[in-house]
Amino acid sequence: MSELIVRAEKSDAADELAGVRARFVLDDVVYLDGNSLGALPAAVPGRVEDVVRRQWGALRIRSWDESGWWTAPERIGDLIAPLVGAAAGQIVVGDSTSVNVFKALVAAVRMAGPGRDEIVVDATTFPTDGYIAESAARMTGCTLRPVTPAEVPGVLGERTAAVLLNHVDYRTGRLHDLPALTAAVHAAGAVVVWDLCHSAGALPVGLDEHGVDLAVGCTYKYLNGGPGSPAYLYVRSGLQDRFDSPLPGWNSHAEPFGMRPDYEAASGALRGRVGTPDILSMLALEAALEVWDGVSIEAVRAKSLALTDFFLECVAAYLPEGRVESVTPAAHGERGSQVALRCDDAGDVMKRLIERGVVGDFRSPDVLRFGFTPLYVGFGDVERAARVLGEVVA
C-alpha cells in the first residue's frame, strides 16, 4: 500500500465532516463535479414526494398558506444567509442566476445616480454574466468596460456606476479578493455586485462583514439544490429602500393581491421577487439545505484546502512531470474549492476518467476541472482520482 493511500485513510478517519457524507445519495464513483451540479441529498426525494402528493395533490391551493409556499423565497433565503455571511432578511430565492444578475446590475446603476455611466465587468467572467452586463449597459445608456479583476482598482473613477465581479473564476478556481475589491469600488463611489456561484457553500464569503452591496448566486453547485434549482439575490439591508428592480413583478408589489394598475414596491428583500415562485424546485432546495445542520462553513473551508492540497500532491506523485499544469493558484488565499489542470488532450482524458469512475469536467480547449465538495468528498476519493488520472495519461 502506498504512503499516499495510508495518509488518505488516516485523514478520512480524523475528518470531522466524514459523517456528513451519509446525508447524500452516493455510489462508488469519485464525484468531483460538484462545482457544476451537487450530489443529491438523501432527504430530498421524500420531501419532493410530500410536496407533490400531499401539498399539491391533497391541499392544492391551500398550500400557499398552509404549507408555507408564499413565504418560501424569504424563508429559504434565510437558510442560505449564514453560508454567505449575511444576517436574515437580506436574501430572496427565486429566478435564475442570469435573471438575478440583470436585476442586481440595473438596480446598481440606478442607485449609483446621475453622472455615472460606466459599468465595469470582469473580463474573465462566466459568459452569461458578460452577456447580461452588455445588455444592461445598452438599456441604461452606460459604457461597458471589461477588465480583469486585478485591473479593477486602476479603472475606477467618477464615471463608474457599477462593478460586476465573480468571487471565484469558474475556469481556474482562482479566488478573488472580495474585501479589497469591494472597498476599492466603494472608495470610488460605485456599487458592487458579486457573483457567488463558485464560492457559496465552499468557503466563507462575509457579505455583511465586508459591506457588499448586492450579490447573486446559484444553488445547484455547492448548495446541492438540484438541476435548475432557483438562484438567490442578496440586497444589503441599508440599500433595500433604494433597490429599484427593473423587473417589478406582482410578487414584489407591496399589495400583491391588490391587483392595482400602479406599482408600489414591497419593503425589504421582497423587492427582489418577480413572478410566481417555482415551488417544486424551491422546496427541494429547502430540503437539500438540511445537510448543513451542525456544519460550519469554516470547517468546510479548512477541509476544502486540505483536499485540494492533497490532490495537487497526489497529482505530482502519480503523473509524469510536465504532463499537466495546474492553473489554480497554490496560495490558499487565492484558491477556491476546485483544481484546474491544463492538459493537451483534456477532452479525451476526461472521457476516459469518467469511464473509470472518476467524474470531473472539461473546459475548452485544454482544461480538466475537478471540484471538491467537502461535505461528501473524502481524502480516499482524492487519492484514487489522482491515481486513475496518472494511469489514464501514462
PDB file of N, CA and C in Angstrom, residues 167-206:
ATOM      1  N   HIS A 167     -16.614  35.933  -7.547  1.00  0.00           N
ATOM      2  CA  HIS A 167     -15.783  35.666  -6.379  1.00  0.00           C
ATOM      3  C   HIS A 167     -14.718  34.619  -6.708  1.00  0.00           C
ATOM      4  N   VAL A 168     -15.088  33.593  -7.459  1.00  0.00           N
ATOM      5  CA  VAL A 168     -14.153  32.553  -7.881  1.00  0.00           C
ATOM      6  C   VAL A 168     -14.259  32.380  -9.395  1.00  0.00           C
ATOM      7  N   ASP A 169     -13.131  32.373 -10.074  1.00  0.00           N
ATOM      8  CA  ASP A 169     -13.094  32.169 -11.513  1.00  0.00           C
ATOM      9  C   ASP A 169     -13.517  30.740 -11.843  1.00  0.00           C
ATOM     10  N   TYR A 170     -14.541  30.605 -12.679  1.00  0.00           N
ATOM     11  CA  TYR A 170     -15.094  29.276 -12.939  1.00  0.00           C
ATOM     12  C   TYR A 170     -14.135  28.374 -13.698  1.00  0.00           C
ATOM     13  N   ARG A 171     -13.197  28.945 -14.465  1.00  0.00           N
ATOM     14  CA  ARG A 171     -12.264  28.112 -15.228  1.00  0.00           C
ATOM     15  C   ARG A 171     -11.097  27.642 -14.351  1.00  0.00           C
ATOM     16  N   THR A 172     -10.476  28.590 -13.675  1.00  0.00           N
ATOM     17  CA  THR A 172      -9.221  28.297 -12.978  1.00  0.00           C
ATOM     18  C   THR A 172      -9.360  28.004 -11.500  1.00  0.00           C
ATOM     19  N   GLY A 173     -10.492  28.397 -10.906  1.00  0.00           N
ATOM     20  CA  GLY A 173     -10.641  28.226  -9.464  1.00  0.00           C
ATOM     21  C   GLY A 173      -9.955  29.318  -8.666  1.00  0.00           C
ATOM     22  N   ARG A 174      -9.504  30.382  -9.316  1.00  0.00           N
ATOM     23  CA  ARG A 174      -8.860  31.496  -8.605  1.00  0.00           C
ATOM     24  C   ARG A 174      -9.891  32.237  -7.753  1.00  0.00           C
ATOM     25  N   LEU A 175      -9.544  32.456  -6.490  1.00  0.00           N
ATOM     26  CA  LEU A 175     -10.378  33.207  -5.562  1.00  0.00           C
ATOM     27  C   LEU A 175      -9.948  34.668  -5.584  1.00  0.00           C
ATOM     28  N   HIS A 176     -10.876  35.553  -5.915  1.00  0.00           N
ATOM     29  CA  HIS A 176     -10.561  36.976  -5.960  1.00  0.00           C
ATOM     30  C   HIS A 176     -10.775  37.619  -4.590  1.00  0.00           C
ATOM     31  N   ASP A 177     -10.127  38.746  -4.385  1.00  0.00           N
ATOM     32  CA  ASP A 177     -10.099  39.417  -3.082  1.00  0.00           C
ATOM     33  C   ASP A 177     -11.356  40.257  -2.894  1.00  0.00           C
ATOM     34  N   LEU A 178     -12.401  39.637  -2.382  1.00  0.00           N
ATOM     35  CA  LEU A 178     -13.685  40.323  -2.209  1.00  0.00           C
ATOM     36  C   LEU A 178     -13.584  41.530  -1.271  1.00  0.00           C
ATOM     37  N   PRO A 179     -12.942  41.414  -0.117  1.00  0.00           N
ATOM     38  CA  PRO A 179     -12.864  42.589   0.766  1.00  0.00           C
ATOM     39  C   PRO A 179     -12.154  43.778   0.126  1.00  0.00           C
ATOM     40  N   ALA A 180     -10.995  43.550  -0.481  1.00  0.00           N
ATOM     41  CA  ALA A 180     -10.219  44.651  -1.056  1.00  0.00           C
ATOM     42  C   ALA A 180     -10.915  45.262  -2.263  1.00  0.00           C
ATOM     43  N   LEU A 181     -11.469  44.434  -3.130  1.00  0.00           N
ATOM     44  CA  LEU A 181     -12.134  44.957  -4.320  1.00  0.00           C
ATOM     45  C   LEU A 181     -13.419  45.688  -3.963  1.00  0.00           C
ATOM     46  N   THR A 182     -14.148  45.181  -2.979  1.00  0.00           N
ATOM     47  CA  THR A 182     -15.360  45.875  -2.524  1.00  0.00           C
ATOM     48  C   THR A 182     -15.002  47.249  -1.977  1.00  0.00           C
ATOM     49  N   ALA A 183     -13.947  47.304  -1.169  1.00  0.00           N
ATOM     50  CA  ALA A 183     -13.509  48.585  -0.600  1.00  0.00           C
ATOM     51  C   ALA A 183     -13.092  49.561  -1.695  1.00  0.00           C
ATOM     52  N   ALA A 184     -12.419  49.060  -2.731  1.00  0.00           N
ATOM     53  CA  ALA A 184     -11.980  49.924  -3.825  1.00  0.00           C
ATOM     54  C   ALA A 184     -13.178  50.496  -4.587  1.00  0.00           C
ATOM     55  N   VAL A 185     -14.166  49.664  -4.829  1.00  0.00           N
ATOM     56  CA  VAL A 185     -15.372  50.122  -5.533  1.00  0.00           C
ATOM     57  C   VAL A 185     -16.085  51.190  -4.706  1.00  0.00           C
ATOM     58  N   HIS A 186     -16.201  50.961  -3.417  1.00  0.00           N
ATOM     59  CA  HIS A 186     -16.878  51.931  -2.554  1.00  0.00           C
ATOM     60  C   HIS A 186     -16.102  53.241  -2.473  1.00  0.00           C
ATOM     61  N   ALA A 187     -14.788  53.149  -2.461  1.00  0.00           N
ATOM     62  CA  ALA A 187     -13.967  54.364  -2.407  1.00  0.00           C
ATOM     63  C   ALA A 187     -14.186  55.234  -3.641  1.00  0.00           C
ATOM     64  N   ALA A 188     -14.556  54.595  -4.749  1.00  0.00           N
ATOM     65  CA  ALA A 188     -14.827  55.336  -5.981  1.00  0.00           C
ATOM     66  C   ALA A 188     -16.271  55.802  -6.056  1.00  0.00           C
ATOM     67  N   GLY A 189     -17.074  55.459  -5.042  1.00  0.00           N
ATOM     68  CA  GLY A 189     -18.463  55.888  -5.017  1.00  0.00           C
ATOM     69  C   GLY A 189     -19.395  55.048  -5.860  1.00  0.00           C
ATOM     70  N   ALA A 190     -18.959  53.852  -6.245  1.00  0.00           N
ATOM     71  CA  ALA A 190     -19.764  52.982  -7.097  1.00  0.00           C
ATOM     72  C   ALA A 190     -20.398  51.852  -6.288  1.00  0.00           C
ATOM     73  N   VAL A 191     -21.211  51.063  -6.965  1.00  0.00           N
ATOM     74  CA  VAL A 191     -21.943  49.952  -6.348  1.00  0.00           C
ATOM     75  C   VAL A 191     -21.366  48.646  -6.879  1.00  0.00           C
ATOM     76  N   VAL A 192     -21.146  47.693  -5.970  1.00  0.00           N
ATOM     77  CA  VAL A 192     -20.546  46.424  -6.378  1.00  0.00           C
ATOM     78  C   VAL A 192     -21.564  45.292  -6.350  1.00  0.00           C
ATOM     79  N   VAL A 193     -21.483  44.425  -7.357  1.00  0.00           N
ATOM     80  CA  VAL A 193     -22.315  43.221  -7.457  1.00  0.00           C
ATOM     81  C   VAL A 193     -21.379  42.025  -7.548  1.00  0.00           C
ATOM     82  N   TRP A 194     -21.529  41.078  -6.641  1.00  0.00           N
ATOM     83  CA  TRP A 194     -20.684  39.876  -6.646  1.00  0.00           C
ATOM     84  C   TRP A 194     -21.483  38.658  -7.077  1.00  0.00           C
ATOM     85  N   ASP A 195     -20.879  37.846  -7.932  1.00  0.00           N
ATOM     86  CA  ASP A 195     -21.432  36.549  -8.333  1.00  0.00           C
ATOM     87  C   ASP A 195     -20.750  35.487  -7.475  1.00  0.00           C
ATOM     88  N   LEU A 196     -21.557  34.784  -6.669  1.00  0.00           N
ATOM     89  CA  LEU A 196     -21.026  33.825  -5.692  1.00  0.00           C
ATOM     90  C   LEU A 196     -21.228  32.373  -6.115  1.00  0.00           C
ATOM     91  N   CYS A 197     -21.503  32.133  -7.394  1.00  0.00           N
ATOM     92  CA  CYS A 197     -21.842  30.778  -7.836  1.00  0.00           C
ATOM     93  C   CYS A 197     -20.799  29.735  -7.450  1.00  0.00           C
ATOM     94  N   HIS A 198     -19.519  30.108  -7.491  1.00  0.00           N
ATOM     95  CA  HIS A 198     -18.467  29.127  -7.234  1.00  0.00           C
ATOM     96  C   HIS A 198     -17.816  29.287  -5.867  1.00  0.00           C
ATOM     97  N   SER A 199     -18.468  30.032  -4.981  1.00  0.00           N
ATOM     98  CA  SER A 199     -17.921  30.172  -3.622  1.00  0.00           C
ATOM     99  C   SER A 199     -18.934  29.848  -2.534  1.00  0.00           C
ATOM    100  N   ALA A 200     -20.195  30.172  -2.738  1.00  0.00           N
ATOM    101  CA  ALA A 200     -21.196  29.915  -1.704  1.00  0.00           C
ATOM    102  C   ALA A 200     -21.293  28.424  -1.412  1.00  0.00           C
ATOM    103  N   GLY A 201     -21.134  28.063  -0.166  1.00  0.00           N
ATOM    104  CA  GLY A 201     -21.165  26.661   0.241  1.00  0.00           C
ATOM    105  C   GLY A 201     -19.815  25.989   0.200  1.00  0.00           C
ATOM    106  N   ALA A 202     -18.790  26.720  -0.263  1.00  0.00           N
ATOM    107  CA  ALA A 202     -17.443  26.145  -0.339  1.00  0.00           C
ATOM    108  C   ALA A 202     -16.459  26.882   0.560  1.00  0.00           C
ATOM    109  N   LEU A 203     -16.744  28.132   0.846  1.00  0.00           N
ATOM    110  CA  LEU A 203     -15.812  28.935   1.646  1.00  0.00           C
ATOM    111  C   LEU A 203     -16.553  30.137   2.237  1.00  0.00           C
ATOM    112  N   PRO A 204     -16.016  30.736   3.293  1.00  0.00           N
ATOM    113  CA  PRO A 204     -16.659  31.916   3.883  1.00  0.00           C
ATOM    114  C   PRO A 204     -16.661  33.075   2.896  1.00  0.00           C
ATOM    115  N   VAL A 205     -17.770  33.817   2.863  1.00  0.00           N
ATOM    116  CA  VAL A 205     -17.898  34.939   1.942  1.00  0.00           C
ATOM    117  C   VAL A 205     -17.873  36.273   2.685  1.00  0.00           C
ATOM    118  N   GLY A 206     -18.641  36.373   3.752  1.00  0.00           N
ATOM    119  CA  GLY A 206     -18.631  37.588   4.565  1.00  0.00           C
ATOM    120  C   GLY A 206     -19.297  38.777   3.915  1.00  0.00           C
TER     121      GLY A 206
END
